[in-house]
């Protein structure tokens, strides 16, 4: 009795809330197993793939889908965003994003994309090789995301990351480096494969004929799932 009298308002509200929640669950007919399932659903991790190619559903999309398929096998929720057809404006270096946790300019899709990046548990960046580097659209995403996260520290900390590139012949290592530098500089866990995550092809569908590249992409997805499983 004395303990109830001495209970603070916060403790009383907490007790009342727990009681009300329990009553609501009982009234809804949820079993213990259902409650457990609800708890597990809340733990579902999200994987976001961003495709920097200017060609929709091309070789870069094909290899990203290989990675995502392996993660889906492990029960992870995936989303594949293709930047083809979209214009991402370059960073204006105004630093107005300080303390706002997103870019202040809303005249393109970046704000929405950045929100998805921060909500995801894992991020995969993919790009074809343009002038021995990532596409200009993806570069704009990387630059703006870098500034927003620099002025709002920790937004990407401990997320899982992976990078994939497609090339006709050469320059793909620079593409991988650009994406990996972003990941490492933002305190993310970078995942690799048995070799560089690169597939070779020029015409649509040719990257899927690169057997070693396909194997590396699948292994990348499996390695990302392994790490995510241990971070749950």
Short mmCIF file of C-alpha atoms in Angstrom, two decimals:
data_model
loop_
_atom_site.label_atom_id
_atom_site.label_comp_id
_atom_site.label_asym_id
_atom_site.label_seq_id
_atom_site.Cartn_x
_atom_site.Cartn_y
_atom_site.Cartn_z
CA UNK A 1 0.00 0.00 0.00
CA UNK A 2 2.78 2.38 0.95
CA UNK A 3 4.60 1.62 -2.27
CA UNK A 4 1.51 2.59 -4.27
CA UNK A 5 1.23 5.89 -2.43
CA UNK A 6 4.86 6.66 -3.17
CA UNK A 7 4.56 5.77 -6.85
CA UNK A 8 5.48 8.69 -9.09
CA UNK A 9 3.14 9.95 -11.79
CA UNK A 10 5.43 8.58 -14.49
CA UNK A 11 5.48 5.13 -12.88
CA UNK A 12 1.69 5.18 -12.46
CA UNK A 13 1.16 6.07 -16.10
CA UNK A 14 3.60 3.38 -17.16
CA UNK A 15 1.74 0.78 -15.07
CA UNK A 16 -1.63 1.92 -16.42
CA UNK A 17 -0.30 1.82 -19.99
CA UNK A 18 1.03 -1.72 -19.59
CA UNK A 19 -2.31 -2.84 -18.13
CA UNK A 20 -4.28 -1.19 -20.93
CA UNK A 21 -2.05 -2.73 -23.59
CA UNK A 22 -2.46 -6.18 -22.05
CA UNK A 23 -6.24 -5.77 -21.91
CA UNK A 24 -6.34 -4.65 -25.53
CA UNK A 25 -4.35 -7.68 -26.66
CA UNK A 26 -6.60 -10.00 -24.68
CA UNK A 27 -9.71 -8.38 -26.14
CA UNK A 28 -8.35 -8.75 -29.65
CA UNK A 29 -7.85 -12.47 -29.12
CA UNK A 30 -4.12 -12.42 -29.85
CA UNK A 31 -2.33 -15.50 -28.57
CA UNK A 32 1.19 -15.58 -27.18
CA UNK A 33 2.38 -16.89 -30.54
CA UNK A 34 0.72 -13.98 -32.33
CA UNK A 35 2.35 -11.54 -29.95
CA UNK A 36 5.71 -13.12 -30.73
CA UNK A 37 5.03 -12.83 -34.45
CA UNK A 38 4.21 -9.14 -34.05
CA UNK A 39 7.46 -8.65 -32.20
CA UNK A 40 9.39 -10.42 -34.96
CA UNK A 41 7.67 -8.33 -37.65
CA UNK A 42 8.92 -5.18 -36.00
CA UNK A 43 12.45 -6.51 -36.35
CA UNK A 44 12.22 -6.89 -40.14
CA UNK A 45 15.30 -5.25 -41.62
CA UNK A 46 15.19 -3.23 -44.81
CA UNK A 47 17.72 -3.28 -47.63
CA UNK A 48 17.81 -0.40 -50.10
CA UNK A 49 19.51 -0.67 -53.48
CA UNK A 50 20.16 2.54 -55.43
CA UNK A 51 20.86 2.09 -59.12
CA UNK A 52 22.79 4.99 -60.63
CA UNK A 53 22.49 3.84 -64.23
CA UNK A 54 20.93 6.10 -66.84
CA UNK A 55 19.37 3.01 -68.38
CA UNK A 56 16.41 1.51 -66.57
CA UNK A 57 16.44 -2.28 -66.17
CA UNK A 58 19.87 -2.59 -67.74
CA UNK A 59 22.97 -4.50 -66.67
CA UNK A 60 23.35 -2.59 -63.38
CA UNK A 61 19.76 -3.43 -62.46
CA UNK A 62 20.38 -7.07 -63.30
CA UNK A 63 23.37 -7.44 -61.00
CA UNK A 64 21.71 -5.51 -58.16
CA UNK A 65 18.75 -7.86 -58.42
CA UNK A 66 21.12 -10.81 -58.00
CA UNK A 67 22.31 -9.37 -54.69
CA UNK A 68 18.79 -8.51 -53.52
CA UNK A 69 17.47 -11.96 -54.35
CA UNK A 70 19.93 -13.55 -51.93
CA UNK A 71 18.82 -11.14 -49.18
CA UNK A 72 15.16 -11.84 -49.91
CA UNK A 73 15.84 -15.56 -49.43
CA UNK A 74 16.81 -14.68 -45.86
CA UNK A 75 13.57 -12.80 -45.30
CA UNK A 76 14.81 -9.26 -45.68
CA UNK A 77 12.59 -6.55 -47.13
CA UNK A 78 14.21 -5.02 -50.20
CA UNK A 79 13.65 -1.99 -52.40
CA UNK A 80 15.36 -1.22 -55.68
CA UNK A 81 15.33 2.44 -56.73
CA UNK A 82 16.50 3.25 -60.24
CA UNK A 83 17.66 6.80 -60.86
CA UNK A 84 17.16 6.53 -64.62
CA UNK A 85 14.89 9.33 -65.82
CA UNK A 86 15.51 11.43 -62.72
CA UNK A 87 17.74 14.45 -62.26
CA UNK A 88 19.51 14.85 -58.92
CA UNK A 89 20.84 18.36 -58.49
CA UNK A 90 24.35 18.85 -57.19
CA UNK A 91 25.07 19.93 -53.61
CA UNK A 92 25.05 23.71 -53.17
CA UNK A 93 27.37 23.56 -50.13
CA UNK A 94 25.06 25.93 -48.27
CA UNK A 95 25.12 23.79 -45.09
CA UNK A 96 21.51 24.77 -44.37
CA UNK A 97 20.97 21.06 -43.64
CA UNK A 98 22.77 21.47 -40.30
CA UNK A 99 20.52 20.11 -37.58
CA UNK A 100 17.68 19.42 -40.06
CA UNK A 101 18.64 15.81 -40.85
CA UNK A 102 17.88 16.24 -44.55
CA UNK A 103 18.60 18.56 -47.45
CA UNK A 104 16.50 21.74 -47.44
CA UNK A 105 15.93 21.70 -51.22
CA UNK A 106 12.89 19.74 -52.40
CA UNK A 107 12.97 20.40 -56.15
CA UNK A 108 14.10 16.86 -56.96
CA UNK A 109 13.77 13.38 -55.44
CA UNK A 110 16.75 13.63 -53.11
CA UNK A 111 14.86 14.37 -49.88
CA UNK A 112 12.71 11.26 -50.29
CA UNK A 113 15.70 9.17 -51.31
CA UNK A 114 17.78 10.33 -48.34
CA UNK A 115 14.96 9.47 -45.94
CA UNK A 116 14.87 5.95 -47.37
CA UNK A 117 18.64 5.68 -46.97
CA UNK A 118 18.50 6.65 -43.30
CA UNK A 119 15.62 4.26 -42.60
CA UNK A 120 17.30 1.28 -44.27
CA UNK A 121 19.45 -1.17 -42.32
CA UNK A 122 21.57 -1.88 -45.37
CA UNK A 123 22.40 0.14 -48.48
CA UNK A 124 23.69 -1.15 -51.80
CA UNK A 125 24.94 1.31 -54.37
CA UNK A 126 25.30 0.25 -57.98
CA UNK A 127 26.60 2.08 -61.02
CA UNK A 128 27.81 1.53 -64.55
CA UNK A 129 31.24 2.87 -65.42
CA UNK A 130 31.01 6.36 -66.91
CA UNK A 131 34.36 8.03 -67.63
CA UNK A 132 36.03 5.66 -65.16
CA UNK A 133 33.72 6.62 -62.29
CA UNK A 134 30.12 6.44 -61.05
CA UNK A 135 27.36 8.11 -63.02
CA UNK A 136 26.92 11.85 -62.45
CA UNK A 137 23.45 11.22 -60.98
CA UNK A 138 24.76 8.82 -58.35
CA UNK A 139 27.71 11.13 -57.66
CA UNK A 140 25.24 13.91 -56.83
CA UNK A 141 23.45 11.57 -54.42
CA UNK A 142 26.72 10.66 -52.73
CA UNK A 143 27.86 14.27 -52.42
CA UNK A 144 24.59 15.56 -51.00
CA UNK A 145 24.18 12.59 -48.65
CA UNK A 146 27.74 13.14 -47.46
CA UNK A 147 27.13 16.78 -46.56
CA UNK A 148 23.80 16.11 -44.82
CA UNK A 149 25.32 13.30 -42.76
CA UNK A 150 28.42 15.39 -41.98
CA UNK A 151 26.27 18.19 -40.57
CA UNK A 152 24.06 15.66 -38.74
CA UNK A 153 26.61 13.08 -37.49
CA UNK A 154 25.81 9.42 -37.07
CA UNK A 155 22.91 9.04 -39.48
CA UNK A 156 24.57 6.13 -41.31
CA UNK A 157 26.53 4.71 -38.38
CA UNK A 158 26.62 0.90 -38.27
CA UNK A 159 24.49 0.35 -41.36
CA UNK A 160 25.57 -2.51 -43.63
CA UNK A 161 26.84 -1.49 -47.07
CA UNK A 162 27.83 -2.99 -50.38
CA UNK A 163 28.88 -1.62 -53.77
CA UNK A 164 28.55 -3.13 -57.25
CA UNK A 165 29.76 -1.90 -60.63
CA UNK A 166 29.29 -2.81 -64.25
CA UNK A 167 31.84 -2.05 -66.95
CA UNK A 168 32.28 -2.66 -70.64
CA UNK A 169 36.02 -3.15 -70.20
CA UNK A 170 37.88 -0.92 -67.70
CA UNK A 171 37.50 1.75 -65.01
CA UNK A 172 35.23 -0.23 -62.69
CA UNK A 173 37.67 -0.20 -59.76
CA UNK A 174 37.34 3.59 -59.59
CA UNK A 175 33.57 3.16 -59.45
CA UNK A 176 33.85 0.72 -56.54
CA UNK A 177 36.30 3.03 -54.76
CA UNK A 178 33.98 6.04 -54.99
CA UNK A 179 31.10 4.14 -53.42
CA UNK A 180 33.26 2.44 -50.79
CA UNK A 181 34.82 5.74 -49.73
CA UNK A 182 31.34 7.06 -49.00
CA UNK A 183 30.44 4.01 -46.93
CA UNK A 184 33.66 3.95 -44.93
CA UNK A 185 33.61 7.68 -44.24
CA UNK A 186 30.08 7.36 -42.82
CA UNK A 187 30.91 4.64 -40.26
CA UNK A 188 29.19 1.86 -42.18
CA UNK A 189 30.07 -1.84 -42.17
CA UNK A 190 31.41 -2.55 -45.66
CA UNK A 191 30.77 -6.05 -47.01
CA UNK A 192 32.81 -7.68 -49.74
CA UNK A 193 32.76 -10.86 -51.80
CA UNK A 194 35.26 -13.40 -53.08
CA UNK A 195 36.51 -10.84 -55.60
CA UNK A 196 35.65 -7.28 -56.63
CA UNK A 197 31.91 -6.77 -57.06
CA UNK A 198 32.20 -6.10 -60.78
CA UNK A 199 30.40 -7.59 -63.77
CA UNK A 200 31.30 -7.01 -67.39
CA UNK A 201 28.88 -6.29 -70.20
CA UNK A 202 27.84 -3.65 -72.71
CA UNK A 203 24.53 -4.64 -74.26
CA UNK A 204 21.46 -5.36 -72.07
CA UNK A 205 21.71 -8.78 -70.43
CA UNK A 206 25.42 -9.26 -71.10
CA UNK A 207 26.45 -8.80 -67.46
CA UNK A 208 24.44 -11.91 -66.55
CA UNK A 209 26.68 -13.89 -68.89
CA UNK A 210 29.73 -13.00 -66.77
CA UNK A 211 29.80 -16.16 -64.66
CA UNK A 212 32.40 -14.94 -62.18
CA UNK A 213 30.60 -11.62 -61.82
CA UNK A 214 27.28 -13.35 -61.18
CA UNK A 215 28.90 -15.59 -58.57
CA UNK A 216 30.44 -12.58 -56.81
CA UNK A 217 27.11 -10.76 -56.70
CA UNK A 218 25.30 -13.72 -55.18
CA UNK A 219 28.06 -14.17 -52.62
CA UNK A 220 27.87 -10.47 -51.76
CA UNK A 221 24.17 -10.85 -51.01
CA UNK A 222 24.85 -13.90 -48.85
CA UNK A 223 27.60 -12.09 -46.93
CA UNK A 224 25.36 -9.08 -46.32
CA UNK A 225 22.62 -11.37 -45.03
CA UNK A 226 25.13 -13.09 -42.73
CA UNK A 227 26.16 -9.78 -41.18
CA UNK A 228 22.59 -8.50 -40.89
CA UNK A 229 21.61 -11.73 -39.13
CA UNK A 230 24.23 -11.02 -36.47
CA UNK A 231 23.25 -7.38 -36.07
CA UNK A 232 19.59 -8.16 -35.34
#
